[in-house]
CSV table of C-alpha atoms in Angstrom, one decimal:
chain,number,residue,atom,x,y,z
A,1,UNK,CA,-65.9,58.9,-11.6
A,2,UNK,CA,-68.4,61.4,-12.9
A,3,UNK,CA,-69.4,59.4,-15.9
A,4,UNK,CA,-72.4,61.7,-16.6
A,5,UNK,CA,-70.0,64.5,-17.2
A,6,UNK,CA,-67.8,62.7,-19.7
A,7,UNK,CA,-69.8,63.5,-22.9
A,8,UNK,CA,-70.2,67.2,-22.0
A,9,UNK,CA,-66.4,67.5,-21.6
A,10,UNK,CA,-65.8,65.7,-24.9
A,11,UNK,CA,-68.2,68.1,-26.7
A,12,UNK,CA,-66.5,71.1,-25.1
A,13,UNK,CA,-63.1,69.8,-26.2
A,14,UNK,CA,-64.2,69.3,-29.8
A,15,UNK,CA,-65.9,72.7,-29.9
A,16,UNK,CA,-62.7,74.4,-28.6
A,17,UNK,CA,-60.6,72.6,-31.2
A,18,UNK,CA,-63.0,73.6,-34.0
A,19,UNK,CA,-62.9,77.3,-32.8
A,20,UNK,CA,-59.1,77.3,-33.1
A,21,UNK,CA,-58.7,75.7,-36.6
A,22,UNK,CA,-55.7,77.9,-37.5
A,23,UNK,CA,-53.8,76.9,-34.3
A,24,UNK,CA,-54.8,73.3,-34.9
A,25,UNK,CA,-53.1,73.5,-38.3
A,26,UNK,CA,-49.9,74.9,-36.8
A,27,UNK,CA,-49.8,72.2,-34.1
A,28,UNK,CA,-50.4,69.4,-36.6
A,29,UNK,CA,-47.7,70.7,-38.9
A,30,UNK,CA,-45.3,70.6,-36.0
A,31,UNK,CA,-46.3,67.1,-35.1
A,32,UNK,CA,-46.0,65.8,-38.6
A,33,UNK,CA,-42.6,67.4,-39.0
A,34,UNK,CA,-41.3,65.9,-35.7
A,35,UNK,CA,-42.9,62.5,-36.4
A,36,UNK,CA,-41.2,62.3,-39.8
A,37,UNK,CA,-37.8,63.5,-38.4
A,38,UNK,CA,-37.9,60.8,-35.7
A,39,UNK,CA,-39.4,57.8,-37.6
A,40,UNK,CA,-39.1,58.6,-41.3
A,41,UNK,CA,-41.5,59.8,-43.9
A,42,UNK,CA,-43.4,56.5,-44.6
A,43,UNK,CA,-46.7,56.5,-42.6
A,44,UNK,CA,-47.0,52.7,-43.1
A,45,UNK,CA,-43.9,52.1,-41.0
A,46,UNK,CA,-44.3,55.2,-38.7
A,47,UNK,CA,-47.4,55.0,-36.6
A,48,UNK,CA,-46.9,58.4,-35.1
A,49,UNK,CA,-46.7,60.0,-38.5
A,50,UNK,CA,-49.8,58.0,-39.7
A,51,UNK,CA,-51.8,59.3,-36.7
A,52,UNK,CA,-50.7,62.9,-37.3
A,53,UNK,CA,-51.6,62.7,-41.0
A,54,UNK,CA,-55.0,61.2,-40.1
A,55,UNK,CA,-55.7,64.1,-37.8
A,56,UNK,CA,-54.6,66.6,-40.4
A,57,UNK,CA,-56.8,65.1,-43.1
A,58,UNK,CA,-59.6,65.0,-40.5
A,59,UNK,CA,-59.2,68.8,-40.1
A,60,UNK,CA,-59.3,69.2,-43.9
A,61,UNK,CA,-55.6,70.3,-44.1
A,62,UNK,CA,-54.5,70.5,-47.7
A,63,UNK,CA,-52.4,67.6,-48.9
A,64,UNK,CA,-49.6,69.9,-50.0
A,65,UNK,CA,-49.2,71.3,-46.5
A,66,UNK,CA,-48.9,67.7,-45.1
A,67,UNK,CA,-46.3,66.7,-47.7
A,68,UNK,CA,-44.2,69.8,-47.1
A,69,UNK,CA,-44.2,69.1,-43.4
A,70,UNK,CA,-43.0,65.5,-44.0
A,71,UNK,CA,-40.2,66.8,-46.3
A,72,UNK,CA,-39.1,69.3,-43.7
A,73,UNK,CA,-39.0,66.5,-41.1
A,74,UNK,CA,-37.0,64.3,-43.4
A,75,UNK,CA,-34.5,67.1,-44.2
A,76,UNK,CA,-35.6,67.6,-47.8
A,77,UNK,CA,-36.7,71.1,-47.0
A,78,UNK,CA,-35.3,73.7,-44.6
A,79,UNK,CA,-37.4,74.1,-41.4
A,80,UNK,CA,-37.3,74.9,-37.7
A,81,UNK,CA,-35.8,72.2,-35.4
A,82,UNK,CA,-38.5,71.7,-32.7
A,83,UNK,CA,-37.7,70.2,-29.3
A,84,UNK,CA,-40.4,68.2,-27.3
A,85,UNK,CA,-40.8,69.2,-23.7
A,86,UNK,CA,-43.4,68.1,-21.1
A,87,UNK,CA,-44.3,70.3,-18.1
A,88,UNK,CA,-46.2,69.1,-15.1
A,89,UNK,CA,-48.2,71.1,-12.5
A,90,UNK,CA,-51.2,71.6,-10.4
A,91,UNK,CA,-54.5,73.5,-11.1
A,92,UNK,CA,-57.4,74.4,-9.0
A,93,UNK,CA,-57.9,72.2,-5.9
A,94,UNK,CA,-54.6,70.5,-6.6
A,95,UNK,CA,-55.8,68.9,-9.9
A,96,UNK,CA,-53.0,67.4,-11.9
A,97,UNK,CA,-52.1,69.0,-15.3
A,98,UNK,CA,-49.6,68.0,-17.9
A,99,UNK,CA,-48.6,70.2,-20.8
A,100,UNK,CA,-46.8,68.9,-23.9
A,101,UNK,CA,-44.9,71.4,-26.0
A,102,UNK,CA,-42.9,71.7,-29.1
A,103,UNK,CA,-40.6,74.6,-29.2
A,104,UNK,CA,-37.5,76.2,-30.8
A,105,UNK,CA,-36.9,78.3,-27.6
A,106,UNK,CA,-37.1,76.4,-24.3
A,107,UNK,CA,-36.6,79.6,-22.2
A,108,UNK,CA,-39.6,81.3,-23.8
A,109,UNK,CA,-41.8,78.3,-23.5
A,110,UNK,CA,-41.2,77.6,-19.8
A,111,UNK,CA,-41.7,81.3,-19.0
A,112,UNK,CA,-45.1,81.2,-20.9
A,113,UNK,CA,-46.3,78.0,-19.2
A,114,UNK,CA,-45.2,79.2,-15.7
A,115,UNK,CA,-47.0,82.5,-16.3
A,116,UNK,CA,-50.2,80.8,-17.3
A,117,UNK,CA,-50.2,78.5,-14.2
A,118,UNK,CA,-49.5,81.4,-11.9
A,119,UNK,CA,-52.0,83.9,-13.4
A,120,UNK,CA,-54.9,81.4,-13.2
A,121,UNK,CA,-54.4,79.9,-9.8
A,122,UNK,CA,-52.1,76.9,-10.5
A,123,UNK,CA,-48.5,76.0,-9.9
A,124,UNK,CA,-45.8,74.6,-12.2
A,125,UNK,CA,-44.4,71.5,-10.6
A,126,UNK,CA,-41.2,69.5,-11.1
A,127,UNK,CA,-40.6,66.7,-13.6
A,128,UNK,CA,-42.5,63.6,-12.5
A,129,UNK,CA,-44.7,65.4,-10.0
A,130,UNK,CA,-47.9,64.3,-11.6
A,131,UNK,CA,-46.9,62.1,-14.5
A,132,UNK,CA,-47.6,58.9,-12.5
A,133,UNK,CA,-51.3,59.9,-12.4
A,134,UNK,CA,-51.7,59.4,-16.1
A,135,UNK,CA,-51.5,56.4,-18.5
A,136,UNK,CA,-50.2,56.7,-22.1
A,137,UNK,CA,-52.8,55.0,-24.2
A,138,UNK,CA,-55.1,55.1,-27.2
A,139,UNK,CA,-58.6,56.3,-26.5
A,140,UNK,CA,-61.7,56.2,-28.8
A,141,UNK,CA,-64.9,57.6,-27.5
A,142,UNK,CA,-68.3,56.8,-29.1
A,143,UNK,CA,-71.5,58.8,-28.7
A,144,UNK,CA,-74.4,57.8,-26.4
A,145,UNK,CA,-76.7,55.4,-28.3
A,146,UNK,CA,-73.9,53.3,-29.8
A,147,UNK,CA,-74.7,49.6,-29.6
A,148,UNK,CA,-72.7,48.5,-26.5
A,149,UNK,CA,-72.7,44.8,-27.1
A,150,UNK,CA,-71.6,45.1,-30.7
A,151,UNK,CA,-68.8,47.6,-30.0
A,152,UNK,CA,-67.5,45.5,-27.1
A,153,UNK,CA,-67.3,42.5,-29.4
A,154,UNK,CA,-65.6,44.4,-32.2
A,155,UNK,CA,-63.2,46.1,-29.8
A,156,UNK,CA,-62.1,43.0,-28.1
A,157,UNK,CA,-61.7,41.1,-31.3
A,158,UNK,CA,-59.5,43.8,-32.7
A,159,UNK,CA,-57.2,43.6,-29.6
A,160,UNK,CA,-58.4,46.5,-27.5
A,161,UNK,CA,-57.2,46.6,-23.9
A,162,UNK,CA,-60.5,47.7,-22.3
A,163,UNK,CA,-64.0,48.9,-23.0
A,164,UNK,CA,-65.7,51.3,-20.6
A,165,UNK,CA,-69.4,52.2,-20.5
A,166,UNK,CA,-70.0,55.6,-19.0
A,167,UNK,CA,-73.0,56.7,-17.0
A,168,UNK,CA,-74.0,59.2,-19.8
A,169,UNK,CA,-74.2,56.4,-22.4
A,170,UNK,CA,-70.9,57.1,-24.1
A,171,UNK,CA,-68.5,54.2,-24.6
A,172,UNK,CA,-64.8,54.4,-24.4
A,173,UNK,CA,-62.4,52.0,-26.0
A,174,UNK,CA,-58.8,51.9,-24.5
A,175,UNK,CA,-55.8,50.6,-26.5
A,176,UNK,CA,-52.1,50.3,-26.2
A,177,UNK,CA,-50.5,53.3,-27.9
A,178,UNK,CA,-49.0,51.4,-30.8
A,179,UNK,CA,-52.1,49.3,-31.4
A,180,UNK,CA,-54.3,52.4,-31.7
A,181,UNK,CA,-54.2,52.9,-35.5
A,182,UNK,CA,-55.0,49.2,-36.2
A,183,UNK,CA,-57.8,49.1,-33.7
A,184,UNK,CA,-59.3,52.4,-34.9
A,185,UNK,CA,-59.2,51.0,-38.5
A,186,UNK,CA,-60.8,47.8,-37.4
A,187,UNK,CA,-63.6,49.5,-35.6
A,188,UNK,CA,-64.3,51.8,-38.6
A,189,UNK,CA,-64.5,48.8,-40.9
A,190,UNK,CA,-67.0,47.3,-38.4
A,191,UNK,CA,-69.1,50.5,-38.8
A,192,UNK,CA,-68.1,52.4,-35.6
A,193,UNK,CA,-66.8,55.9,-36.0
A,194,UNK,CA,-65.4,57.5,-32.9
A,195,UNK,CA,-66.4,61.1,-31.9
A,196,UNK,CA,-62.9,61.5,-30.4
A,197,UNK,CA,-60.0,59.3,-31.3
A,198,UNK,CA,-56.4,60.0,-30.1
A,199,UNK,CA,-53.3,58.7,-28.4
A,200,UNK,CA,-53.5,60.5,-25.1
A,201,UNK,CA,-52.5,60.6,-21.4
A,202,UNK,CA,-55.5,59.2,-19.6
A,203,UNK,CA,-55.9,60.0,-15.9
A,204,UNK,CA,-56.0,57.0,-13.6
A,205,UNK,CA,-58.6,58.8,-11.5
A,206,UNK,CA,-60.7,61.9,-12.1
A,207,UNK,CA,-61.5,64.9,-9.9
A,208,UNK,CA,-64.9,66.6,-10.4
A,209,UNK,CA,-64.9,70.4,-10.2
A,210,UNK,CA,-68.1,72.5,-10.3
A,211,UNK,CA,-69.2,76.1,-9.8
A,212,UNK,CA,-66.4,78.7,-9.4
A,213,UNK,CA,-63.7,76.1,-9.2
A,214,UNK,CA,-64.8,74.7,-12.6
A,215,UNK,CA,-64.8,78.2,-14.1
A,216,UNK,CA,-61.3,78.9,-12.7
A,217,UNK,CA,-59.9,75.6,-13.9
A,218,UNK,CA,-61.4,76.2,-17.4
A,219,UNK,CA,-59.6,79.5,-17.6
A,220,UNK,CA,-56.3,77.9,-16.7
A,221,UNK,CA,-56.7,75.1,-19.3
A,222,UNK,CA,-57.7,77.7,-21.9
A,223,UNK,CA,-54.7,79.8,-21.1
A,224,UNK,CA,-52.4,76.9,-21.5
A,225,UNK,CA,-54.1,75.7,-24.7
A,226,UNK,CA,-53.7,79.1,-26.3
A,227,UNK,CA,-49.9,79.2,-25.9
A,228,UNK,CA,-48.2,78.9,-29.3
A,229,UNK,CA,-45.8,76.3,-28.2
A,230,UNK,CA,-48.3,74.0,-26.5
A,231,UNK,CA,-49.4,70.9,-28.4
A,232,UNK,CA,-51.6,69.1,-25.8
A,233,UNK,CA,-52.9,69.7,-22.3
A,234,UNK,CA,-54.0,66.8,-20.1
A,235,UNK,CA,-55.7,67.0,-16.7
A,236,UNK,CA,-57.3,64.7,-14.1
A,237,UNK,CA,-60.3,67.1,-13.9
A,238,UNK,CA,-63.8,66.6,-15.1
A,239,UNK,CA,-65.7,69.9,-15.2
A,240,UNK,CA,-69.4,69.9,-14.3
A,241,UNK,CA,-71.6,72.1,-16.6
């Protein structure tokens, strides 16, 4: 694993998210709406909704927007009925890619996703073709310089599944998906604020790409991220700067 590349990739991901604040709002509203529809409007009993709301507040989304999305999800307001779909495929050098979408038009979405894969050197695969290469988990990543001994102790006391020290000095705490919120809260109370905190699909193994291959792969990932119906893109690739 290219541990030295981890932090650079995290910073790039955060920068890309900040640059697309308007799109982030749209995605978060969709996620809040669907989470409320599936698990109810009370974040204390709906971990998925709590996580989506935390992300929304973290992006400075107005409270009124969040509350309207919850009401739409619970049926108190009219709104679009979104369907969740996951697409799997291959990028440069056969790297695995998973694309999570929310859409009100499945035909449009699959056409857009297939076009992005094809245009930028990838291939859309079949259901299950790469899913086994990822693990559904919570992930909190802390900046280089974080006290390793202290965060290991706090993480394990709070019930974390694993703590990984990367070569670049960043520290990664891995949790079960439904333990994520409680462990995140416990670590923050202990004084540890993650630079990146999310429930994600973590690759079991990573593939390092550099040079032209890295540039091509970034174009594919950016094209997928920029699609209106796409919520999240996951890949086994680590891109060298």
